[in-house]
CSV table of C-alpha atoms in Angstrom, one decimal:
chain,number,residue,atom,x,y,z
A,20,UNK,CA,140.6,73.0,111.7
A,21,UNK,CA,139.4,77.0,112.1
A,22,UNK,CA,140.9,80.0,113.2
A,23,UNK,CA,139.7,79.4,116.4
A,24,UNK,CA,140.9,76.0,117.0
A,25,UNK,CA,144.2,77.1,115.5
A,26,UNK,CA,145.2,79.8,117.5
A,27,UNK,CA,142.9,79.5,120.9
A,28,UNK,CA,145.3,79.4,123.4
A,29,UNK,CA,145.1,76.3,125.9
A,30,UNK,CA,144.6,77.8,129.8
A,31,UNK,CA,145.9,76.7,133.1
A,32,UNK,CA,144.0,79.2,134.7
A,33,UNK,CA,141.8,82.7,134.1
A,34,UNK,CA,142.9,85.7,132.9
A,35,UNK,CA,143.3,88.3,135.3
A,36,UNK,CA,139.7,90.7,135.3
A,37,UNK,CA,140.0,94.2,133.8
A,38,UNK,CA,139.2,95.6,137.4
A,39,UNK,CA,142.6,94.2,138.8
A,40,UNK,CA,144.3,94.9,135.5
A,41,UNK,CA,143.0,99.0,135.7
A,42,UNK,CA,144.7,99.0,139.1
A,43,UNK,CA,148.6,98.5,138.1
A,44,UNK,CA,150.0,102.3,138.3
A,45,UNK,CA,151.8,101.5,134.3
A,46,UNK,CA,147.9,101.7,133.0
A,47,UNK,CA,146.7,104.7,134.9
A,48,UNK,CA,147.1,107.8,132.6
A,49,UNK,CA,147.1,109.8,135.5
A,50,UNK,CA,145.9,113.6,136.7
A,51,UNK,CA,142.1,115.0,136.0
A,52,UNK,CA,141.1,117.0,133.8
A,53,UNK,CA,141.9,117.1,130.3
A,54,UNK,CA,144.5,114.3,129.2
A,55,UNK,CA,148.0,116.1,127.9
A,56,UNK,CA,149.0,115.3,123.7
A,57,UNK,CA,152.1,113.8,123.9
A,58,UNK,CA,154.8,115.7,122.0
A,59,UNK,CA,154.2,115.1,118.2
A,60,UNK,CA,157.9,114.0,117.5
A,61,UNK,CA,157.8,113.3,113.6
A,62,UNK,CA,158.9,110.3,111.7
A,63,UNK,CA,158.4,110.7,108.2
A,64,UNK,CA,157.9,107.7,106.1
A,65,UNK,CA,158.1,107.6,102.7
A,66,UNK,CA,156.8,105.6,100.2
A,67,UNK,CA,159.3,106.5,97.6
A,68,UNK,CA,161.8,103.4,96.2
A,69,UNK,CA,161.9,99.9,97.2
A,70,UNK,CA,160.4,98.7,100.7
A,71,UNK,CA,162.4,97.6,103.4
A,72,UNK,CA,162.5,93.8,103.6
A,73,UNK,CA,159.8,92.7,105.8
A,74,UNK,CA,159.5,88.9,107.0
A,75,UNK,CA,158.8,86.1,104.5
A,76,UNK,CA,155.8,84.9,105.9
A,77,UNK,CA,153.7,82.8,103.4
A,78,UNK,CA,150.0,83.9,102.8
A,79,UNK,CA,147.6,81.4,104.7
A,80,UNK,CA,144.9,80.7,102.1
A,81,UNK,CA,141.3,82.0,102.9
A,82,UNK,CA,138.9,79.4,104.6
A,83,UNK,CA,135.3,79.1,104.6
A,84,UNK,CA,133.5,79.8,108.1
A,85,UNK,CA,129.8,80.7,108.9
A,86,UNK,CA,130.0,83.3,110.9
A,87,UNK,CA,126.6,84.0,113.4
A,88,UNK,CA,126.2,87.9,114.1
A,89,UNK,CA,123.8,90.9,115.0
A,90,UNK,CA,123.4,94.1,113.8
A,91,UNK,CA,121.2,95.6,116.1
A,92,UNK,CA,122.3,99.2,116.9
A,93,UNK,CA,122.8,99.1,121.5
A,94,UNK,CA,123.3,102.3,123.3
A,95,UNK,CA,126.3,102.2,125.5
A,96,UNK,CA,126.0,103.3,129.0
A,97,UNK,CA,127.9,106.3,130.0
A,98,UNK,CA,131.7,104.8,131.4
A,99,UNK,CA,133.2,107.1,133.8
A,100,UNK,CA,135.6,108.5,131.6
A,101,UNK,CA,135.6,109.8,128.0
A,102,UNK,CA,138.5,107.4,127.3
A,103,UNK,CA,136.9,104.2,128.7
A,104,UNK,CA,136.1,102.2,126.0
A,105,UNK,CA,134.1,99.7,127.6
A,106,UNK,CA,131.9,100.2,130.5
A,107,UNK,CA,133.6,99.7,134.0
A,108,UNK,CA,130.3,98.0,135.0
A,109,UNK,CA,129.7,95.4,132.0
A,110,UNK,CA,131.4,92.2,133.1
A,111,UNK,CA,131.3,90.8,129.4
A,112,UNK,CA,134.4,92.9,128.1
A,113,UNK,CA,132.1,93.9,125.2
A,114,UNK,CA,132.8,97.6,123.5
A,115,UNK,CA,129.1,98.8,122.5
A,116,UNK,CA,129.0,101.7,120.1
A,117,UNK,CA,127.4,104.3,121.3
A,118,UNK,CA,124.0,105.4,118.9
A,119,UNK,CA,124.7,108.4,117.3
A,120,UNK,CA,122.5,111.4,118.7
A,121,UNK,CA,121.8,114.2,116.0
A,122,UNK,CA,119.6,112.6,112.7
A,123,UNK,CA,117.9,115.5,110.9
A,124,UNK,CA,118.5,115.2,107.4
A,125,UNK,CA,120.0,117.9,104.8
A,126,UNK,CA,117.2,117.4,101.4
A,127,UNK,CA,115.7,118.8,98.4
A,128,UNK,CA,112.4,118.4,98.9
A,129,UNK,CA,110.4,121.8,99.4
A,130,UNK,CA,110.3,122.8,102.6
A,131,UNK,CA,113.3,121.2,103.8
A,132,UNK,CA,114.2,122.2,107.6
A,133,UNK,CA,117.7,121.7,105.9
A,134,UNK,CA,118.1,122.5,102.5
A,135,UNK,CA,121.4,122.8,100.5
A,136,UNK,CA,122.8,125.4,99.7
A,137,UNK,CA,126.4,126.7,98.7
A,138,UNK,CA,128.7,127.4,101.9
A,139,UNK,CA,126.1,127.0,104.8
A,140,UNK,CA,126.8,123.9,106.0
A,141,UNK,CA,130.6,122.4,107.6
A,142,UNK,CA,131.8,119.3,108.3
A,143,UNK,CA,134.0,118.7,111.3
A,144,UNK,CA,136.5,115.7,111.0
A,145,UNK,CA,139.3,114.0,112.4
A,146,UNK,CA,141.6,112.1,109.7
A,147,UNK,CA,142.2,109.4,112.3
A,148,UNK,CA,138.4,108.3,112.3
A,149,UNK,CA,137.0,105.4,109.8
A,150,UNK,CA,133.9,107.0,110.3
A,151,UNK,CA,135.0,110.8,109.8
A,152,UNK,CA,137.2,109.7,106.7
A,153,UNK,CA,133.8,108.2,105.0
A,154,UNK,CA,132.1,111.4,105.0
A,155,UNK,CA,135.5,112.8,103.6
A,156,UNK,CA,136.0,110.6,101.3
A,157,UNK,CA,132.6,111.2,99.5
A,158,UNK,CA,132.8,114.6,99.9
A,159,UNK,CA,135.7,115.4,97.4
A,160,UNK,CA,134.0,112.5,95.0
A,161,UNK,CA,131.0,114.2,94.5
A,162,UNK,CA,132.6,117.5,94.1
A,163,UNK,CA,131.4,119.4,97.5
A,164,UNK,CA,134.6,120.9,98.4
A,165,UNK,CA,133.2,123.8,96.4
A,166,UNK,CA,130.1,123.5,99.1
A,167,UNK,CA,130.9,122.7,102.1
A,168,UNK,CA,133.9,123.5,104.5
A,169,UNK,CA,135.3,121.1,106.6
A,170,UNK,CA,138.6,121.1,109.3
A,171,UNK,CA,140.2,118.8,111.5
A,172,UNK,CA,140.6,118.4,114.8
A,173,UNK,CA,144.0,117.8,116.6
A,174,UNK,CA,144.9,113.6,116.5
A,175,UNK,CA,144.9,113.3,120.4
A,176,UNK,CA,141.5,112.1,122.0
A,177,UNK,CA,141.7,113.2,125.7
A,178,UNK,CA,139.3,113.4,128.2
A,179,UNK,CA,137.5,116.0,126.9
A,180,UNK,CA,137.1,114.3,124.1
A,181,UNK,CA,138.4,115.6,120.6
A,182,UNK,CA,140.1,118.9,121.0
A,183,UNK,CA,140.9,121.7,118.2
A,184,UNK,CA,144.4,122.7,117.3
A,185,UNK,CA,145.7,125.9,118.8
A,186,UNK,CA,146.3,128.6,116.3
A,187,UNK,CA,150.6,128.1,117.2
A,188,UNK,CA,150.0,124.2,116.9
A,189,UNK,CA,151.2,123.0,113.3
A,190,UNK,CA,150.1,119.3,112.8
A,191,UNK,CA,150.5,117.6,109.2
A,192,UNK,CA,147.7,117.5,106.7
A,193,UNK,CA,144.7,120.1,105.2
A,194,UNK,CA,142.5,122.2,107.0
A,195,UNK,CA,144.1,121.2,110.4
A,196,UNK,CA,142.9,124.7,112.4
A,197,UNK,CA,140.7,125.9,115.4
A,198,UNK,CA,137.5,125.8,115.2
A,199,UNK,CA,136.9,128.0,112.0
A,200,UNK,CA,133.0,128.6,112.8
A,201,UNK,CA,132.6,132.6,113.6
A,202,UNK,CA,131.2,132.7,117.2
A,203,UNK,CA,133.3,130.0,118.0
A,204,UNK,CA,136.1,132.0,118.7
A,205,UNK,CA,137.1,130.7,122.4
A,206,UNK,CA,135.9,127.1,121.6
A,207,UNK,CA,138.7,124.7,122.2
A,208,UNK,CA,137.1,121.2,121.9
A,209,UNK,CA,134.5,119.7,120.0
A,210,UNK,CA,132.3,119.2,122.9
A,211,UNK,CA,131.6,122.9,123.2
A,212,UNK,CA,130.0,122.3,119.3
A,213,UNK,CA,127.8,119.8,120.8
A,214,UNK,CA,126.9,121.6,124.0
A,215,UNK,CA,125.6,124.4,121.7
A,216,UNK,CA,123.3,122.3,119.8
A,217,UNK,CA,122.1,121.1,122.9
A,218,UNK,CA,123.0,121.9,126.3
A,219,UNK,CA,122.0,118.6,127.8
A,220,UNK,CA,124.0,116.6,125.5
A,221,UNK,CA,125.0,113.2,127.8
A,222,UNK,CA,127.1,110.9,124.9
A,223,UNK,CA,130.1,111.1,123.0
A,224,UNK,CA,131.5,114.0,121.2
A,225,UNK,CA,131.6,111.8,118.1
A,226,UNK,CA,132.5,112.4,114.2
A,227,UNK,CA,131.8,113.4,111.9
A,228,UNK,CA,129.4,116.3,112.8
A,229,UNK,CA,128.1,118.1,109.8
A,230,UNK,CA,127.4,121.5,111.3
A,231,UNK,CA,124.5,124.1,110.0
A,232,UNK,CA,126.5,127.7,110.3
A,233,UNK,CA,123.0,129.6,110.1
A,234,UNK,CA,121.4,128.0,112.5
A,235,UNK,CA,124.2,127.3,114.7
A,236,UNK,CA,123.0,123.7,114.7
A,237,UNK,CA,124.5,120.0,114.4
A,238,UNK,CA,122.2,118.8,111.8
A,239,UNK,CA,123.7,114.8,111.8
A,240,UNK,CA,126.6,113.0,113.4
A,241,UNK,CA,125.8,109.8,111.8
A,242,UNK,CA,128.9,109.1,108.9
A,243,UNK,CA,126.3,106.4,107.6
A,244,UNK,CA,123.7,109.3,106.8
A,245,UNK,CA,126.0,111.8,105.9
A,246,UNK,CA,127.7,109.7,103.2
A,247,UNK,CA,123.5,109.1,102.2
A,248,UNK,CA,123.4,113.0,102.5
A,249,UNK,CA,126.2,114.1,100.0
A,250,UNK,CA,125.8,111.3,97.8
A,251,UNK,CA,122.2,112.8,96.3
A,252,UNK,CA,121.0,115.7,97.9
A,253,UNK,CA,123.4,118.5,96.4
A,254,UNK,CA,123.1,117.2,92.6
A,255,UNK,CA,121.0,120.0,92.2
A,256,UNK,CA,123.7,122.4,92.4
A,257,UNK,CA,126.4,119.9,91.2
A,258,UNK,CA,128.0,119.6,87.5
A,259,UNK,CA,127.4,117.2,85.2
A,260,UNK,CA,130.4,114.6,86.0
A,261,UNK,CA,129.9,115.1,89.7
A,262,UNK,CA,126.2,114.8,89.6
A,263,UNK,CA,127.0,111.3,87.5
A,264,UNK,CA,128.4,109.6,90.5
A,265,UNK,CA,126.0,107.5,92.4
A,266,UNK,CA,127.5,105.8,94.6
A,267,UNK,CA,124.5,104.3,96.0
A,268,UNK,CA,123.0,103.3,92.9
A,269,UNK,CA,119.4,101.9,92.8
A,270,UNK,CA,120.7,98.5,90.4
A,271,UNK,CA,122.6,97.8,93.3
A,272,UNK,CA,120.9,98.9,96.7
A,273,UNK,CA,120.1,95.3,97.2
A,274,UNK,CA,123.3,94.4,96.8
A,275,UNK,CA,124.8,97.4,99.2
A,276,UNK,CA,122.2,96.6,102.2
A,277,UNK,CA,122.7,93.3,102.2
A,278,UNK,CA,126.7,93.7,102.5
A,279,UNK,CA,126.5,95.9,105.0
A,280,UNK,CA,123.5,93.5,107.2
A,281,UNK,CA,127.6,91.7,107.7
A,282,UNK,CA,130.3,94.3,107.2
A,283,UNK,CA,129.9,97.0,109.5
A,284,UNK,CA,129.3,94.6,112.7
A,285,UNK,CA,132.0,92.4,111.7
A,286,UNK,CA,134.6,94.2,110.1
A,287,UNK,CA,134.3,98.1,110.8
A,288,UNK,CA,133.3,97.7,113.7
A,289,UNK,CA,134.7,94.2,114.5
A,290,UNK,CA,138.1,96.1,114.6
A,291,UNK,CA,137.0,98.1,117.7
A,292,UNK,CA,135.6,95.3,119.7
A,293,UNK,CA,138.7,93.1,119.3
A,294,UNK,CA,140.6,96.3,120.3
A,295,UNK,CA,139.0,97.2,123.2
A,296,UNK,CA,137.9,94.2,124.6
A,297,UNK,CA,138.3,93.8,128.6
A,298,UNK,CA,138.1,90.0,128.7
A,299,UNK,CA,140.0,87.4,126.6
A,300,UNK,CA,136.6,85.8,125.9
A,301,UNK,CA,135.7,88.8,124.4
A,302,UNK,CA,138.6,89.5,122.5
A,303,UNK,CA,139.1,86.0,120.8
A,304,UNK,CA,135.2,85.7,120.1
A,305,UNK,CA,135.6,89.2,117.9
A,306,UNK,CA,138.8,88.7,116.4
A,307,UNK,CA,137.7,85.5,114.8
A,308,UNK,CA,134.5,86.5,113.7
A,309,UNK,CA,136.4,89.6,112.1
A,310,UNK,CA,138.9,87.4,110.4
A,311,UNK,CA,136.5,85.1,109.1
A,312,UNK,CA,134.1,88.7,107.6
A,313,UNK,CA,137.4,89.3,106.1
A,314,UNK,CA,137.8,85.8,104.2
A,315,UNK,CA,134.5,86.2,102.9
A,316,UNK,CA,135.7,89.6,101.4
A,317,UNK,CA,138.8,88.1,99.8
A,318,UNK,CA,136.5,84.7,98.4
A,319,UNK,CA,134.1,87.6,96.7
A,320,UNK,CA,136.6,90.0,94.9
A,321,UNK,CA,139.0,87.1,94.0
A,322,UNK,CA,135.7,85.6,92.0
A,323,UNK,CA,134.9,89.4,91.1
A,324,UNK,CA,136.4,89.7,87.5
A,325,UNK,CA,134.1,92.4,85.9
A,326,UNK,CA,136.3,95.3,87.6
A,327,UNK,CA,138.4,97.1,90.5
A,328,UNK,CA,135.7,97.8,92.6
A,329,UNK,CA,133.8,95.7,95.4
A,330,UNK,CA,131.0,95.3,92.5
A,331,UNK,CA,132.7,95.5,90.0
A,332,UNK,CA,132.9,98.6,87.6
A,333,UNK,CA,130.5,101.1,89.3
A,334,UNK,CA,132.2,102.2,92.5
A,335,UNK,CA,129.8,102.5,95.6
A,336,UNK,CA,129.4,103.3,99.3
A,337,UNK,CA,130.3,99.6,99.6
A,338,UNK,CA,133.7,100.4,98.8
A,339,UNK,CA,134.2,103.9,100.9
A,340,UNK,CA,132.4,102.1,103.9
A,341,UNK,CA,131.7,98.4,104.5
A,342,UNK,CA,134.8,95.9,102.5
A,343,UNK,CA,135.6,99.0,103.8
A,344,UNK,CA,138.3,100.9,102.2
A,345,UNK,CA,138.3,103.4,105.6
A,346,UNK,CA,138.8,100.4,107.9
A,347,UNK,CA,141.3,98.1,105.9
A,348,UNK,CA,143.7,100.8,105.0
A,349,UNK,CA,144.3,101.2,108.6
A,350,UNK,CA,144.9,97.7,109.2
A,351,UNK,CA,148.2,97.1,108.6
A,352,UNK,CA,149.5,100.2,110.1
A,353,UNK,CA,147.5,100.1,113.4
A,354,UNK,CA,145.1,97.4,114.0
A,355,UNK,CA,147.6,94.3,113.6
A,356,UNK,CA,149.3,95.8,116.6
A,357,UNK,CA,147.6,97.9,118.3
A,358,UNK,CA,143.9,96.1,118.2
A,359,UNK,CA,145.9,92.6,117.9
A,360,UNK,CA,143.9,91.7,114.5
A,361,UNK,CA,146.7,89.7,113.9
A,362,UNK,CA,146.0,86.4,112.8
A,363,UNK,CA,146.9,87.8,108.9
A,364,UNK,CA,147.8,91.2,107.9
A,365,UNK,CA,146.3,92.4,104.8
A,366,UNK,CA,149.3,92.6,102.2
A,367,UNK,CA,150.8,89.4,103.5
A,368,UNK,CA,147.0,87.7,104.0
A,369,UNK,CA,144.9,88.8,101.5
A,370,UNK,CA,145.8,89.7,98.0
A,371,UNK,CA,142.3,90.1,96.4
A,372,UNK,CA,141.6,92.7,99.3
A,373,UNK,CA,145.0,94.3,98.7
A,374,UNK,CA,145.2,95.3,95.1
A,375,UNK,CA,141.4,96.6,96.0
A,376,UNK,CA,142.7,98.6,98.0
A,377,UNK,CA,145.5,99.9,96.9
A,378,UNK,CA,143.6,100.7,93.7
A,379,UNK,CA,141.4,102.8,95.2
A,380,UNK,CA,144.3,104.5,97.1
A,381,UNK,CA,146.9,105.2,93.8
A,382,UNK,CA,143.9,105.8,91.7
A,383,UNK,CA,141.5,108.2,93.5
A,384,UNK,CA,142.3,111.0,94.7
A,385,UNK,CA,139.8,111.0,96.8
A,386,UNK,CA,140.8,108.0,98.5
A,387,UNK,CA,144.5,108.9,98.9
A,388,UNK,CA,144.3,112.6,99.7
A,389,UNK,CA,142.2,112.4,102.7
A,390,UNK,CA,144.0,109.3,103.9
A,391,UNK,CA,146.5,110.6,106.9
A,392,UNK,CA,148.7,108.1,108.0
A,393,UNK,CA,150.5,110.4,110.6
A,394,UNK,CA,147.0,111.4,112.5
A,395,UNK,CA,146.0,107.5,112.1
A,396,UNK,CA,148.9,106.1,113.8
A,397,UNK,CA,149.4,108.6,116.5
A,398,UNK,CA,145.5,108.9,117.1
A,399,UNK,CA,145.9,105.4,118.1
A,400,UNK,CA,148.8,104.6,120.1
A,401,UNK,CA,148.9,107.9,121.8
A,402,UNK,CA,145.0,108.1,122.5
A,403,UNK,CA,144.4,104.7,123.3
A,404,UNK,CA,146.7,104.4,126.6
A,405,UNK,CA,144.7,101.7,128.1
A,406,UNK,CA,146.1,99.4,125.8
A,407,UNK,CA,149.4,101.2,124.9
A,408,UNK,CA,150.5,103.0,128.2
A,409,UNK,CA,153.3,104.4,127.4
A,410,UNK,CA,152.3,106.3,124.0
A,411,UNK,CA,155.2,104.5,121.5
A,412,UNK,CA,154.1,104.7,117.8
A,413,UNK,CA,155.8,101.7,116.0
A,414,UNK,CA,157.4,103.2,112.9
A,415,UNK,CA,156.2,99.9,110.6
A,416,UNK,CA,155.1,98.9,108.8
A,417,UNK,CA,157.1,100.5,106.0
A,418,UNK,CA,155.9,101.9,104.1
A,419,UNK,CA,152.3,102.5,105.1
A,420,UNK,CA,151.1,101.2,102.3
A,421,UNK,CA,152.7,99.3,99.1
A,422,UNK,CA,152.7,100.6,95.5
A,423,UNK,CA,150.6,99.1,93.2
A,424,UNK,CA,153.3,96.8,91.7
A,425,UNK,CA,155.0,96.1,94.8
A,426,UNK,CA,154.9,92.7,97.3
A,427,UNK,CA,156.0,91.9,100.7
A,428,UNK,CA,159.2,89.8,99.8
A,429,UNK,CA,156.9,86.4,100.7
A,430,UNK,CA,153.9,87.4,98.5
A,431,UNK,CA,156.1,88.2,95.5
A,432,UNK,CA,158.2,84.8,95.9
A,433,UNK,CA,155.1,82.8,95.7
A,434,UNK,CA,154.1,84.7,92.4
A,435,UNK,CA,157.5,83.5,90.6
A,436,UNK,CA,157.0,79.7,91.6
């Protein structure tokens, strides 16, 4: 028996449609305009001593499923709100990621319309993004802190889209501030960056934007690319150690493209369109095709023995983007919940996936200092009030993630028999 013959639910009758659902006053956030951050009341967690005991739930062991899938990029239609996930019009309850709109290309060929260069390009972020925290992530591996600025935006997604911090507005983590750019003194959300590059601009305000301050131009919004970008085409100016790390390597290209013809569509993105899903159809179609990506993860790093890394020893974008580092260290601490992935959680379900990760967490500090758990949780369940109306943050799991030697009370019970 499958996931989906385990858990599918049997009906009496059909869930109620999203229309009627939008229509209860507890869902509507309410007003016009731009969407109010909710206070930013702090809980502090802490990873220091011994975790609090969490349920001894045994690990279910992983199963083999083929899963059937496309990767075939589809442009969402404009919803009538920034903060409607799925279109208002499309009765299949599918979220459909939007195509990212700005694809020029920073290289070091001669000639380049971009070239690099020390300080002239910036990188605008939000910590609570998978896709922002890839181009972060890589970033600080290959050294370009020295390069290229970056800041953050404020964790609240309203709808005006991502907004910047005012300059009395004190939020946790680095580089946190307005909008840093000179020129963009009096810009107060994201959108304003886009609406200079171009004034038409109909989509998203998305990131990452990496953000030409001479020509006062986005030059990509695509984390994909960018991560491409700062992999290779500042080695020129790089030292020796940081120009060592490939992380796309050409031994394993192969190898890269053909995890992520799966990964993305079923696991990084797979996340989003169990999350936002309008119809139960929906919902249960995506969360067991992104259960069953994540088995096949688990079958190929517990079979992995050459090293910590997704190939082994040679860390690569694989790890930073598709098994997916950025997606499945926000697992446990949002998408169980919030996204109702729930069918395992990763330090409970998956052991080969969580020593990966947590590896890559404790032993990179690339990994672990642009991981936010504060902007990731809030982000979430105070964006997000479609599905979480009333803007409460769950304070577990605790902690956010587990030290290295450390198991969920059922995990390490199992290891002693």
């Amino acid at each position: 028996m499958n996931i989906a013959q385990l858990l599918r639910p049997v009906r009496t009758r059909q869930s109620p449609p999203c229309s009627i659902i939008n229509k209860l006053p507890l869902i509507s956030s309410g007003g016009s305009g731009t969407a109010a951050a909710p206070s930013s009341t702090r809980f502090r967690h802490s990873n220091a001593g011994s975790s609090p005991r969490l349920p001894a739930t045994p690990p279910s062991p992983a199963l083999a499923y083929t899963a059937h899938f496309s990767t075939q990029a589809v442009k969402m239609s404009t919803p009538a709100k920034i903060t409607d996930w799925v279109d208002r019009s499309d009765k299949s309850g599918e979220f459909k990621r939007q195509v990212s709109s700005f694809r020029d290309h920073i290289s070091r060929e001669a000639g380049a319309k971009y070239p690099p260069e020390k300080d002239r390009y910036h990188l605008f972020v939000s910590y609570a993004c998978p896709w922002a925290h890839r181009t972060l992530i890589a970033r600080k591996l290959k050294g370009l802190d020295k390069f290229i600025t970056f800041s953050v935006v404020h964790w609240h997604l309203g709808d005006k889209g991502w907004r910047f911090v005012t300059k009395d507005e004190k939020e946790p983590g680095d580089n946190v501030i307005p909008d840093p750019i000179a020129g963009h003194e009096a810009f107060t959300h994201l959108r304003e960056v886009y609406y200079e590059s171009d004034a038409d601009f109909s989509g998203r305000f998305t990131v990452p934007v990496l953000y030409d301050k001479k020509t006062k131009q986005i030059v990509n919004n695509e984390s994909s690319e960018i991560l491409r970008i700062f992999g290779s085409e500042f080695d020129d100016l790089l030292d020796e150690e940081h120009r060592g790390i490939d992380i796309y390597p050409e031994a394993l290209r192969n190898d890269i493209e053909e995890a992520h013809k799966w990964q993305y569509d079923l696991i990084n993105n797979g996340v989003y369109k169990s999350g936002f899903a309008t119809t139960a159809q929906a919902y249960e179609r995506n969360v067991v095709a992104l259960f069953e990506a994540l088995d096949r993860v688990e079958k190929h790093l517990r079979e992995q023995k050459q090293g910590p890394y997704y190939f082994g020893q040679t860390l690569t974008e694989v790890d930073i983007r598709l098994a997916s580092y950025v997606t499945l260290v926000r697992f446990d601490p949002v998408y169980v919940q919030h996204f109702k992935c729930n069918i395992r959680d990763i330090r409970s379900g998956y052991p080969a996936i969580h020593a990966w990760m947590r590896n890559l967490y404790w032993n990179l500090p690339a990994f672990k200092d642009t991981t936010q758990f504060e902007h990731i949780k809030w982000h979430y369940t105070r964006s997000h009030t479609q599905i979480n109306p009333l803007s409460i943050t769950p304070v577990g799991p605790l902690p956010n993630i587990l030290p290295l030697e450390e198991e969920v009370p059922a995990v390490a019970a199992s290891t002693r028999k």
